[in-house]
């Protein structure tokens, strides 16, 4: 009888190739925010952690394990792509940790962890003696600084990126990420991206950036929030683009940002934006897209003949 055999792919090499399309720097934090916006152990030490109050859905767990695909295709409510966009995280880490609801998933593309096939999942539940929480406490202790994790499940989603150290022998990236480099990453993000990032998110209405020291001391770096959040949520929730006629609407967005809150150098300012949405009728949009695709196919045909 025929024998089924799997295609072989080096996951670490594939991720390294994908990183060419996802620049390092503040873009990494943008990707984390976009993925957060969509959610509607052996490696410890300094890390970047992003967490929110929305738990993973089954399709999110599938997508985050998919290196070359994205389950967000066709989902017009999503801004990020867990499959591809999430790979930007590998600029700073080799072992992303994802904690949500009753699961902690550690991605191990190098397959360095014993018995790993690329991902290892741990249950957060303490219901039985010898549970994962009791057997591998260090994996869970790494999340203690962000929320009281005494319950059986985690109320939300946290992504932890242990910083890549200089002697990691990574096949994904030769670039290490020190604590100082991570601080610079945050500083650049706060200066260049944070003031406008709220314009392009659909669900998030506030962001807090801070540094948590090993002794638990919290140093706030920046806080940004939408002042008229209820009004903005109502506008963002409206479905657009399926009407038989063109649609246009406006709404106001008030953003307040504080840098270095609580310090002598604290600064707060508020910006007011007028957001305009214009969408052609569905029929016009389909016709325009078909025309563009037809032109692209003809262009590709000419290049092929040349």
PDB file of C-alpha atoms in Angstrom:
ATOM      1  CA  UNK A   1       0.000   0.000   0.000  1.00  0.00           C
ATOM      2  CA  UNK A   2       1.137   3.586  -0.561  1.00  0.00           C
ATOM      3  CA  UNK A   3       2.742   5.153   2.495  1.00  0.00           C
ATOM      4  CA  UNK A   4       1.942   8.704   3.504  1.00  0.00           C
ATOM      5  CA  UNK A   5       5.020  10.817   4.109  1.00  0.00           C
ATOM      6  CA  UNK A   6       5.181  14.432   5.248  1.00  0.00           C
ATOM      7  CA  UNK A   7       6.834  17.233   3.341  1.00  0.00           C
ATOM      8  CA  UNK A   8       9.848  18.497   5.253  1.00  0.00           C
ATOM      9  CA  UNK A   9      10.259  22.194   5.998  1.00  0.00           C
ATOM     10  CA  UNK A  10      12.776  23.893   8.235  1.00  0.00           C
ATOM     11  CA  UNK A  11      10.511  26.186  10.234  1.00  0.00           C
ATOM     12  CA  UNK A  12      13.377  28.324  11.551  1.00  0.00           C
ATOM     13  CA  UNK A  13      14.667  28.948   8.016  1.00  0.00           C
ATOM     14  CA  UNK A  14      11.163  29.789   6.783  1.00  0.00           C
ATOM     15  CA  UNK A  15      10.651  32.333   9.582  1.00  0.00           C
ATOM     16  CA  UNK A  16      14.024  33.894   8.781  1.00  0.00           C
ATOM     17  CA  UNK A  17      12.865  34.408   5.183  1.00  0.00           C
ATOM     18  CA  UNK A  18       9.551  35.911   6.319  1.00  0.00           C
ATOM     19  CA  UNK A  19      11.368  38.440   8.516  1.00  0.00           C
ATOM     20  CA  UNK A  20      12.744  40.067   5.368  1.00  0.00           C
ATOM     21  CA  UNK A  21       9.196  41.361   4.721  1.00  0.00           C
ATOM     22  CA  UNK A  22       8.674  42.565   8.293  1.00  0.00           C
ATOM     23  CA  UNK A  23      11.183  45.242   9.345  1.00  0.00           C
ATOM     24  CA  UNK A  24      12.581  45.375  12.856  1.00  0.00           C
ATOM     25  CA  UNK A  25      12.273  48.399  15.141  1.00  0.00           C
ATOM     26  CA  UNK A  26       8.967  49.946  16.244  1.00  0.00           C
ATOM     27  CA  UNK A  27       7.179  47.902  13.557  1.00  0.00           C
ATOM     28  CA  UNK A  28       7.420  44.931  15.930  1.00  0.00           C
ATOM     29  CA  UNK A  29       5.260  46.742  18.500  1.00  0.00           C
ATOM     30  CA  UNK A  30       2.799  47.767  15.770  1.00  0.00           C
ATOM     31  CA  UNK A  31       2.381  44.116  14.781  1.00  0.00           C
ATOM     32  CA  UNK A  32       1.796  43.144  18.420  1.00  0.00           C
ATOM     33  CA  UNK A  33      -0.836  45.878  18.744  1.00  0.00           C
ATOM     34  CA  UNK A  34      -2.581  44.833  15.545  1.00  0.00           C
ATOM     35  CA  UNK A  35      -2.694  41.206  16.644  1.00  0.00           C
ATOM     36  CA  UNK A  36      -3.973  42.317  20.056  1.00  0.00           C
ATOM     37  CA  UNK A  37      -6.597  44.382  18.270  1.00  0.00           C
ATOM     38  CA  UNK A  38      -7.804  41.263  16.442  1.00  0.00           C
ATOM     39  CA  UNK A  39      -8.360  39.160  19.554  1.00  0.00           C
ATOM     40  CA  UNK A  40     -11.473  41.285  20.104  1.00  0.00           C
ATOM     41  CA  UNK A  41      10.195  27.844  31.544  1.00  0.00           C
ATOM     42  CA  UNK A  42      13.129  26.838  29.695  1.00  0.00           C
ATOM     43  CA  UNK A  43      13.491  30.388  28.507  1.00  0.00           C
ATOM     44  CA  UNK A  44      13.184  33.094  31.168  1.00  0.00           C
ATOM     45  CA  UNK A  45      14.776  36.465  31.861  1.00  0.00           C
ATOM     46  CA  UNK A  46      14.021  39.901  30.341  1.00  0.00           C
ATOM     47  CA  UNK A  47      11.075  39.945  27.955  1.00  0.00           C
ATOM     48  CA  UNK A  48       8.558  42.128  26.162  1.00  0.00           C
ATOM     49  CA  UNK A  49       4.990  41.332  27.218  1.00  0.00           C
ATOM     50  CA  UNK A  50       1.761  42.523  25.614  1.00  0.00           C
ATOM     51  CA  UNK A  51      -1.569  41.663  27.198  1.00  0.00           C
ATOM     52  CA  UNK A  52      -5.230  42.540  26.749  1.00  0.00           C
ATOM     53  CA  UNK A  53      -8.663  41.561  28.051  1.00  0.00           C
ATOM     54  CA  UNK A  54      -9.783  39.428  25.089  1.00  0.00           C
ATOM     55  CA  UNK A  55      -9.239  35.653  25.040  1.00  0.00           C
ATOM     56  CA  UNK A  56      -8.072  33.618  22.062  1.00  0.00           C
ATOM     57  CA  UNK A  57     -10.628  31.863  19.898  1.00  0.00           C
ATOM     58  CA  UNK A  58      -9.912  28.373  18.459  1.00  0.00           C
ATOM     59  CA  UNK A  59      -9.040  29.859  15.056  1.00  0.00           C
ATOM     60  CA  UNK A  60      -6.508  32.184  16.703  1.00  0.00           C
ATOM     61  CA  UNK A  61      -4.634  29.219  18.197  1.00  0.00           C
ATOM     62  CA  UNK A  62      -4.560  27.633  14.746  1.00  0.00           C
ATOM     63  CA  UNK A  63      -3.397  30.818  13.039  1.00  0.00           C
ATOM     64  CA  UNK A  64      -0.563  31.520  15.450  1.00  0.00           C
ATOM     65  CA  UNK A  65       0.911  28.090  14.683  1.00  0.00           C
ATOM     66  CA  UNK A  66       0.675  28.717  10.928  1.00  0.00           C
ATOM     67  CA  UNK A  67       3.951  30.131   9.635  1.00  0.00           C
ATOM     68  CA  UNK A  68       3.050  30.873   5.997  1.00  0.00           C
ATOM     69  CA  UNK A  69      -0.718  31.321   6.193  1.00  0.00           C
ATOM     70  CA  UNK A  70      -3.173  33.683   7.812  1.00  0.00           C
ATOM     71  CA  UNK A  71      -6.636  32.762   9.075  1.00  0.00           C
ATOM     72  CA  UNK A  72      -7.518  36.481   8.885  1.00  0.00           C
ATOM     73  CA  UNK A  73      -7.861  36.403   5.101  1.00  0.00           C
ATOM     74  CA  UNK A  74     -11.386  37.405   4.206  1.00  0.00           C
ATOM     75  CA  UNK A  75     -12.068  38.765   7.691  1.00  0.00           C
ATOM     76  CA  UNK A  76     -12.705  42.459   7.054  1.00  0.00           C
ATOM     77  CA  UNK A  77     -12.829  43.175  10.789  1.00  0.00           C
ATOM     78  CA  UNK A  78      -9.183  42.206  11.310  1.00  0.00           C
ATOM     79  CA  UNK A  79      -6.179  44.493  11.003  1.00  0.00           C
ATOM     80  CA  UNK A  80      -3.368  42.054  11.832  1.00  0.00           C
ATOM     81  CA  UNK A  81      -2.426  38.570  10.690  1.00  0.00           C
ATOM     82  CA  UNK A  82      -1.537  36.082  13.404  1.00  0.00           C
ATOM     83  CA  UNK A  83       0.073  33.737  10.893  1.00  0.00           C
ATOM     84  CA  UNK A  84       2.354  36.178   9.046  1.00  0.00           C
ATOM     85  CA  UNK A  85       2.357  39.456  10.959  1.00  0.00           C
ATOM     86  CA  UNK A  86       3.043  37.640  14.218  1.00  0.00           C
ATOM     87  CA  UNK A  87       6.350  36.458  12.737  1.00  0.00           C
ATOM     88  CA  UNK A  88       7.687  40.001  13.246  1.00  0.00           C
ATOM     89  CA  UNK A  89       8.047  38.976  16.900  1.00  0.00           C
ATOM     90  CA  UNK A  90      10.934  36.721  15.892  1.00  0.00           C
ATOM     91  CA  UNK A  91      13.071  39.825  15.390  1.00  0.00           C
ATOM     92  CA  UNK A  92      13.488  39.876  19.170  1.00  0.00           C
ATOM     93  CA  UNK A  93      12.845  36.301  20.327  1.00  0.00           C
ATOM     94  CA  UNK A  94      13.190  32.631  19.413  1.00  0.00           C
ATOM     95  CA  UNK A  95      10.508  31.363  21.801  1.00  0.00           C
ATOM     96  CA  UNK A  96       7.230  33.347  21.854  1.00  0.00           C
ATOM     97  CA  UNK A  97       4.922  32.465  24.757  1.00  0.00           C
ATOM     98  CA  UNK A  98       1.164  32.905  24.382  1.00  0.00           C
ATOM     99  CA  UNK A  99      -1.098  32.675  27.426  1.00  0.00           C
ATOM    100  CA  UNK A 100      -4.868  32.798  27.029  1.00  0.00           C
ATOM    101  CA  UNK A 101      -7.834  31.289  28.836  1.00  0.00           C
ATOM    102  CA  UNK A 102      -6.734  27.785  29.934  1.00  0.00           C
ATOM    103  CA  UNK A 103      -3.648  27.355  27.734  1.00  0.00           C
ATOM    104  CA  UNK A 104      -0.013  28.448  27.657  1.00  0.00           C
ATOM    105  CA  UNK A 105       1.597  27.830  24.270  1.00  0.00           C
ATOM    106  CA  UNK A 106       5.368  28.030  23.744  1.00  0.00           C
ATOM    107  CA  UNK A 107       6.473  28.182  20.126  1.00  0.00           C
ATOM    108  CA  UNK A 108       9.803  26.430  19.546  1.00  0.00           C
ATOM    109  CA  UNK A 109      10.684  26.651  15.821  1.00  0.00           C
ATOM    110  CA  UNK A 110      14.219  25.342  16.480  1.00  0.00           C
ATOM    111  CA  UNK A 111      12.735  22.306  18.255  1.00  0.00           C
ATOM    112  CA  UNK A 112      15.300  22.717  21.013  1.00  0.00           C
ATOM    113  CA  UNK A 113      12.928  21.896  23.858  1.00  0.00           C
ATOM    114  CA  UNK A 114      12.847  18.192  24.710  1.00  0.00           C
ATOM    115  CA  UNK A 115      10.098  16.286  22.853  1.00  0.00           C
ATOM    116  CA  UNK A 116       9.087  19.456  21.003  1.00  0.00           C
ATOM    117  CA  UNK A 117       7.597  19.251  17.516  1.00  0.00           C
ATOM    118  CA  UNK A 118       7.592  23.023  17.183  1.00  0.00           C
ATOM    119  CA  UNK A 119       4.988  23.995  19.793  1.00  0.00           C
ATOM    120  CA  UNK A 120       4.357  22.909  23.358  1.00  0.00           C
ATOM    121  CA  UNK A 121       1.012  23.528  25.070  1.00  0.00           C
ATOM    122  CA  UNK A 122       0.496  23.597  28.839  1.00  0.00           C
ATOM    123  CA  UNK A 123      -2.796  23.599  30.696  1.00  0.00           C
ATOM    124  CA  UNK A 124      -3.332  26.411  33.195  1.00  0.00           C
ATOM    125  CA  UNK A 125      -5.767  24.367  35.283  1.00  0.00           C
ATOM    126  CA  UNK A 126      -4.796  23.049  38.730  1.00  0.00           C
ATOM    127  CA  UNK A 127      -7.646  20.526  38.931  1.00  0.00           C
ATOM    128  CA  UNK A 128      -5.460  17.403  39.215  1.00  0.00           C
ATOM    129  CA  UNK A 129      -2.278  16.563  41.153  1.00  0.00           C
ATOM    130  CA  UNK A 130       0.770  16.768  38.925  1.00  0.00           C
ATOM    131  CA  UNK A 131      -0.803  19.477  36.759  1.00  0.00           C
ATOM    132  CA  UNK A 132       1.316  21.493  34.352  1.00  0.00           C
ATOM    133  CA  UNK A 133       1.069  24.460  36.723  1.00  0.00           C
ATOM    134  CA  UNK A 134       2.723  22.385  39.469  1.00  0.00           C
ATOM    135  CA  UNK A 135       5.232  20.582  37.248  1.00  0.00           C
ATOM    136  CA  UNK A 136       6.429  23.630  35.273  1.00  0.00           C
ATOM    137  CA  UNK A 137       5.859  26.594  37.615  1.00  0.00           C
ATOM    138  CA  UNK A 138       8.594  28.794  36.051  1.00  0.00           C
ATOM    139  CA  UNK A 139       6.686  29.046  32.774  1.00  0.00           C
ATOM    140  CA  UNK A 140       3.660  30.473  34.568  1.00  0.00           C
ATOM    141  CA  UNK A 141       5.572  32.564  37.116  1.00  0.00           C
ATOM    142  CA  UNK A 142       6.948  34.636  34.215  1.00  0.00           C
ATOM    143  CA  UNK A 143       3.449  36.149  33.821  1.00  0.00           C
ATOM    144  CA  UNK A 144       2.878  37.064  37.472  1.00  0.00           C
ATOM    145  CA  UNK A 145       3.857  40.686  37.005  1.00  0.00           C
ATOM    146  CA  UNK A 146       0.965  41.549  34.678  1.00  0.00           C
ATOM    147  CA  UNK A 147      -2.042  40.108  36.479  1.00  0.00           C
ATOM    148  CA  UNK A 148      -3.043  38.098  39.525  1.00  0.00           C
ATOM    149  CA  UNK A 149      -2.848  34.608  38.099  1.00  0.00           C
ATOM    150  CA  UNK A 150      -4.283  32.697  41.008  1.00  0.00           C
ATOM    151  CA  UNK A 151      -7.316  31.416  39.106  1.00  0.00           C
ATOM    152  CA  UNK A 152      -7.386  28.314  36.910  1.00  0.00           C
ATOM    153  CA  UNK A 153      -7.645  30.368  33.737  1.00  0.00           C
ATOM    154  CA  UNK A 154      -6.175  33.634  32.469  1.00  0.00           C
ATOM    155  CA  UNK A 155      -8.769  36.307  31.772  1.00  0.00           C
ATOM    156  CA  UNK A 156      -7.414  37.708  28.501  1.00  0.00           C
ATOM    157  CA  UNK A 157      -4.381  37.095  26.316  1.00  0.00           C
ATOM    158  CA  UNK A 158      -0.703  37.731  27.037  1.00  0.00           C
ATOM    159  CA  UNK A 159       2.145  37.392  24.539  1.00  0.00           C
ATOM    160  CA  UNK A 160       5.593  37.134  26.121  1.00  0.00           C
ATOM    161  CA  UNK A 161       8.742  37.541  24.011  1.00  0.00           C
ATOM    162  CA  UNK A 162      11.882  36.488  25.915  1.00  0.00           C
ATOM    163  CA  UNK A 163      14.694  38.641  24.533  1.00  0.00           C
ATOM    164  CA  UNK A 164      17.192  36.831  22.301  1.00  0.00           C
ATOM    165  CA  UNK A 165      20.593  36.713  24.010  1.00  0.00           C
ATOM    166  CA  UNK A 166      23.952  37.003  22.158  1.00  0.00           C
ATOM    167  CA  UNK A 167      24.882  33.308  22.498  1.00  0.00           C
ATOM    168  CA  UNK A 168      21.557  31.888  21.360  1.00  0.00           C
ATOM    169  CA  UNK A 169      22.874  30.172  18.175  1.00  0.00           C
ATOM    170  CA  UNK A 170      19.610  31.163  16.533  1.00  0.00           C
ATOM    171  CA  UNK A 171      19.014  30.119  12.926  1.00  0.00           C
ATOM    172  CA  UNK A 172      16.219  32.695  12.679  1.00  0.00           C
ATOM    173  CA  UNK A 173      18.252  35.832  13.343  1.00  0.00           C
ATOM    174  CA  UNK A 174      21.798  36.619  14.411  1.00  0.00           C
ATOM    175  CA  UNK A 175      20.645  39.864  16.039  1.00  0.00           C
ATOM    176  CA  UNK A 176      20.365  39.751  19.817  1.00  0.00           C
ATOM    177  CA  UNK A 177      18.069  42.018  21.821  1.00  0.00           C
ATOM    178  CA  UNK A 178      19.416  43.516  25.039  1.00  0.00           C
ATOM    179  CA  UNK A 179      17.349  45.275  27.685  1.00  0.00           C
ATOM    180  CA  UNK A 180      18.884  48.566  26.523  1.00  0.00           C
ATOM    181  CA  UNK A 181      17.883  47.852  22.919  1.00  0.00           C
ATOM    182  CA  UNK A 182      14.342  47.005  24.061  1.00  0.00           C
ATOM    183  CA  UNK A 183      14.143  50.334  25.912  1.00  0.00           C
ATOM    184  CA  UNK A 184      15.259  52.134  22.739  1.00  0.00           C
ATOM    185  CA  UNK A 185      12.624  50.206  20.792  1.00  0.00           C
ATOM    186  CA  UNK A 186       9.929  51.481  23.148  1.00  0.00           C
ATOM    187  CA  UNK A 187      11.294  55.027  23.137  1.00  0.00           C
ATOM    188  CA  UNK A 188      11.204  55.162  19.329  1.00  0.00           C
ATOM    189  CA  UNK A 189       7.708  53.675  19.254  1.00  0.00           C
ATOM    190  CA  UNK A 190       6.418  56.225  21.763  1.00  0.00           C
ATOM    191  CA  UNK A 191       7.987  59.097  19.826  1.00  0.00           C
ATOM    192  CA  UNK A 192       7.215  58.053  16.241  1.00  0.00           C
ATOM    193  CA  UNK A 193       4.218  55.698  16.254  1.00  0.00           C
ATOM    194  CA  UNK A 194       2.144  55.879  19.413  1.00  0.00           C
ATOM    195  CA  UNK A 195       0.578  59.323  18.789  1.00  0.00           C
ATOM    196  CA  UNK A 196      -1.112  58.103  15.585  1.00  0.00           C
ATOM    197  CA  UNK A 197      -1.495  54.361  16.172  1.00  0.00           C
ATOM    198  CA  UNK A 198      -5.012  54.775  17.601  1.00  0.00           C
ATOM    199  CA  UNK A 199      -6.220  55.956  14.198  1.00  0.00           C
ATOM    200  CA  UNK A 200      -5.763  52.497  12.703  1.00  0.00           C
ATOM    201  CA  UNK A 201      -7.073  50.189  15.426  1.00  0.00           C
ATOM    202  CA  UNK A 202     -10.674  49.012  15.516  1.00  0.00           C
ATOM    203  CA  UNK A 203     -11.160  47.731  19.067  1.00  0.00           C
ATOM    204  CA  UNK A 204      -8.444  49.094  21.354  1.00  0.00           C
ATOM    205  CA  UNK A 205      -9.252  52.379  23.084  1.00  0.00           C
ATOM    206  CA  UNK A 206      -6.323  52.657  25.514  1.00  0.00           C
ATOM    207  CA  UNK A 207      -2.677  51.589  25.609  1.00  0.00           C
ATOM    208  CA  UNK A 208      -0.290  51.627  28.562  1.00  0.00           C
ATOM    209  CA  UNK A 209       3.455  51.067  28.185  1.00  0.00           C
ATOM    210  CA  UNK A 210       5.587  50.432  31.260  1.00  0.00           C
ATOM    211  CA  UNK A 211       8.734  48.714  32.499  1.00  0.00           C
ATOM    212  CA  UNK A 212       8.488  46.141  35.276  1.00  0.00           C
ATOM    213  CA  UNK A 213      11.716  45.512  37.206  1.00  0.00           C
ATOM    214  CA  UNK A 214      12.614  42.102  38.714  1.00  0.00           C
ATOM    215  CA  UNK A 215      11.510  43.321  42.163  1.00  0.00           C
ATOM    216  CA  UNK A 216       8.089  44.292  40.817  1.00  0.00           C
ATOM    217  CA  UNK A 217       8.662  48.048  40.610  1.00  0.00           C
ATOM    218  CA  UNK A 218       6.569  49.567  37.826  1.00  0.00           C
ATOM    219  CA  UNK A 219       7.843  52.533  35.793  1.00  0.00           C
ATOM    220  CA  UNK A 220       5.251  54.053  33.480  1.00  0.00           C
ATOM    221  CA  UNK A 221       6.558  55.075  30.056  1.00  0.00           C
ATOM    222  CA  UNK A 222       3.426  56.319  28.288  1.00  0.00           C
ATOM    223  CA  UNK A 223      -0.353  56.159  28.430  1.00  0.00           C
ATOM    224  CA  UNK A 224      -2.630  56.936  25.504  1.00  0.00           C
ATOM    225  CA  UNK A 225      -6.410  56.720  25.398  1.00  0.00           C
ATOM    226  CA  UNK A 226      -9.412  57.734  23.363  1.00  0.00           C
ATOM    227  CA  UNK A 227     -11.373  60.261  25.419  1.00  0.00           C
ATOM    228  CA  UNK A 228     -14.696  59.732  23.601  1.00  0.00           C
ATOM    229  CA  UNK A 229     -14.338  55.948  23.501  1.00  0.00           C
ATOM    230  CA  UNK A 230     -18.059  55.040  23.517  1.00  0.00           C
ATOM    231  CA  UNK A 231     -18.790  57.257  20.519  1.00  0.00           C
ATOM    232  CA  UNK A 232     -15.798  55.916  18.596  1.00  0.00           C
ATOM    233  CA  UNK A 233     -16.683  52.279  19.392  1.00  0.00           C
ATOM    234  CA  UNK A 234     -20.168  52.835  17.999  1.00  0.00           C
ATOM    235  CA  UNK A 235     -18.772  54.271  14.757  1.00  0.00           C
ATOM    236  CA  UNK A 236     -16.110  51.566  14.383  1.00  0.00           C
ATOM    237  CA  UNK A 237     -18.675  48.802  14.832  1.00  0.00           C
ATOM    238  CA  UNK A 238     -20.679  49.895  11.822  1.00  0.00           C
ATOM    239  CA  UNK A 239     -20.383  47.572   8.834  1.00  0.00           C
ATOM    240  CA  UNK A 240     -19.386  49.386   5.668  1.00  0.00           C
ATOM    241  CA  UNK A 241     -18.867  48.535   2.035  1.00  0.00           C
ATOM    242  CA  UNK A 242     -21.883  46.306   1.315  1.00  0.00           C
ATOM    243  CA  UNK A 243     -24.395  49.022   0.525  1.00  0.00           C
ATOM    244  CA  UNK A 244     -25.990  49.436  -2.906  1.00  0.00           C
ATOM    245  CA  UNK A 245     -24.935  53.077  -2.842  1.00  0.00           C
ATOM    246  CA  UNK A 246     -21.841  55.008  -1.814  1.00  0.00           C
ATOM    247  CA  UNK A 247     -21.447  55.722   1.893  1.00  0.00           C
ATOM    248  CA  UNK A 248     -19.733  58.602   3.668  1.00  0.00           C
ATOM    249  CA  UNK A 249     -19.665  59.476   7.344  1.00  0.00           C
ATOM    250  CA  UNK A 250     -17.577  61.526   9.771  1.00  0.00           C
ATOM    251  CA  UNK A 251     -16.818  61.241  13.445  1.00  0.00           C
ATOM    252  CA  UNK A 252     -14.544  62.925  15.949  1.00  0.00           C
ATOM    253  CA  UNK A 253     -11.641  61.143  17.650  1.00  0.00           C
ATOM    254  CA  UNK A 254     -10.121  62.734  20.765  1.00  0.00           C
ATOM    255  CA  UNK A 255      -6.790  61.209  21.831  1.00  0.00           C
ATOM    256  CA  UNK A 256      -5.006  62.030  25.077  1.00  0.00           C
ATOM    257  CA  UNK A 257      -1.378  60.950  25.515  1.00  0.00           C
ATOM    258  CA  UNK A 258       0.876  61.236  28.571  1.00  0.00           C
ATOM    259  CA  UNK A 259       4.590  60.482  28.360  1.00  0.00           C
ATOM    260  CA  UNK A 260       6.588  59.596  31.494  1.00  0.00           C
ATOM    261  CA  UNK A 261       3.464  59.743  33.706  1.00  0.00           C
ATOM    262  CA  UNK A 262       4.202  60.268  37.380  1.00  0.00           C
ATOM    263  CA  UNK A 263       7.659  61.753  36.776  1.00  0.00           C
ATOM    264  CA  UNK A 264       8.964  65.315  36.826  1.00  0.00           C
ATOM    265  CA  UNK A 265       9.200  65.152  33.014  1.00  0.00           C
ATOM    266  CA  UNK A 266       5.573  64.127  32.537  1.00  0.00           C
ATOM    267  CA  UNK A 267       3.835  65.734  29.563  1.00  0.00           C
ATOM    268  CA  UNK A 268       0.198  65.417  28.492  1.00  0.00           C
ATOM    269  CA  UNK A 269      -1.424  66.608  25.302  1.00  0.00           C
ATOM    270  CA  UNK A 270      -4.710  66.013  23.520  1.00  0.00           C
ATOM    271  CA  UNK A 271      -5.213  65.748  19.781  1.00  0.00           C
ATOM    272  CA  UNK A 272      -8.525  66.019  17.987  1.00  0.00           C
ATOM    273  CA  UNK A 273      -9.031  64.194  14.691  1.00  0.00           C
ATOM    274  CA  UNK A 274     -11.957  64.190  12.283  1.00  0.00           C
ATOM    275  CA  UNK A 275     -12.204  60.720  10.739  1.00  0.00           C
ATOM    276  CA  UNK A 276     -13.930  60.429   7.361  1.00  0.00           C
ATOM    277  CA  UNK A 277     -14.992  57.115   5.841  1.00  0.00           C
ATOM    278  CA  UNK A 278     -15.962  57.006   2.194  1.00  0.00           C
ATOM    279  CA  UNK A 279     -16.862  53.711   0.561  1.00  0.00           C
ATOM    280  CA  UNK A 280     -18.160  53.309  -2.976  1.00  0.00           C
ATOM    281  CA  UNK A 281     -21.173  51.104  -3.562  1.00  0.00           C
ATOM    282  CA  UNK A 282     -20.427  47.396  -3.500  1.00  0.00           C
ATOM    283  CA  UNK A 283     -21.105  47.050  -7.225  1.00  0.00           C
ATOM    284  CA  UNK A 284     -18.719  49.880  -8.137  1.00  0.00           C
ATOM    285  CA  UNK A 285     -16.026  48.429  -5.877  1.00  0.00           C
ATOM    286  CA  UNK A 286     -16.345  44.974  -7.469  1.00  0.00           C
ATOM    287  CA  UNK A 287     -16.178  46.437 -10.981  1.00  0.00           C
ATOM    288  CA  UNK A 288     -13.127  48.544 -10.134  1.00  0.00           C
ATOM    289  CA  UNK A 289     -11.329  45.567  -8.566  1.00  0.00           C
ATOM    290  CA  UNK A 290     -12.124  43.319 -11.529  1.00  0.00           C
ATOM    291  CA  UNK A 291     -10.729  45.967 -13.886  1.00  0.00           C
ATOM    292  CA  UNK A 292      -7.527  46.254 -11.856  1.00  0.00           C
ATOM    293  CA  UNK A 293      -7.080  42.480 -11.754  1.00  0.00           C
ATOM    294  CA  UNK A 294      -7.609  42.268 -15.504  1.00  0.00           C
ATOM    295  CA  UNK A 295      -4.973  44.950 -16.071  1.00  0.00           C
ATOM    296  CA  UNK A 296      -2.570  43.136 -13.745  1.00  0.00           C
ATOM    297  CA  UNK A 297      -3.055  39.840 -15.613  1.00  0.00           C
ATOM    298  CA  UNK A 298      -2.412  41.540 -18.966  1.00  0.00           C
ATOM    299  CA  UNK A 299       0.705  43.205 -17.554  1.00  0.00           C
ATOM    300  CA  UNK A 300       2.010  39.873 -16.269  1.00  0.00           C
ATOM    301  CA  UNK A 301       1.333  38.330 -19.681  1.00  0.00           C
ATOM    302  CA  UNK A 302       3.357  41.007 -21.449  1.00  0.00           C
ATOM    303  CA  UNK A 303       6.257  40.503 -19.045  1.00  0.00           C
ATOM    304  CA  UNK A 304       6.129  36.748 -19.576  1.00  0.00           C
ATOM    305  CA  UNK A 305       6.303  37.178 -23.358  1.00  0.00           C
ATOM    306  CA  UNK A 306       9.276  39.526 -23.042  1.00  0.00           C
TER     307      UNK A 306
END
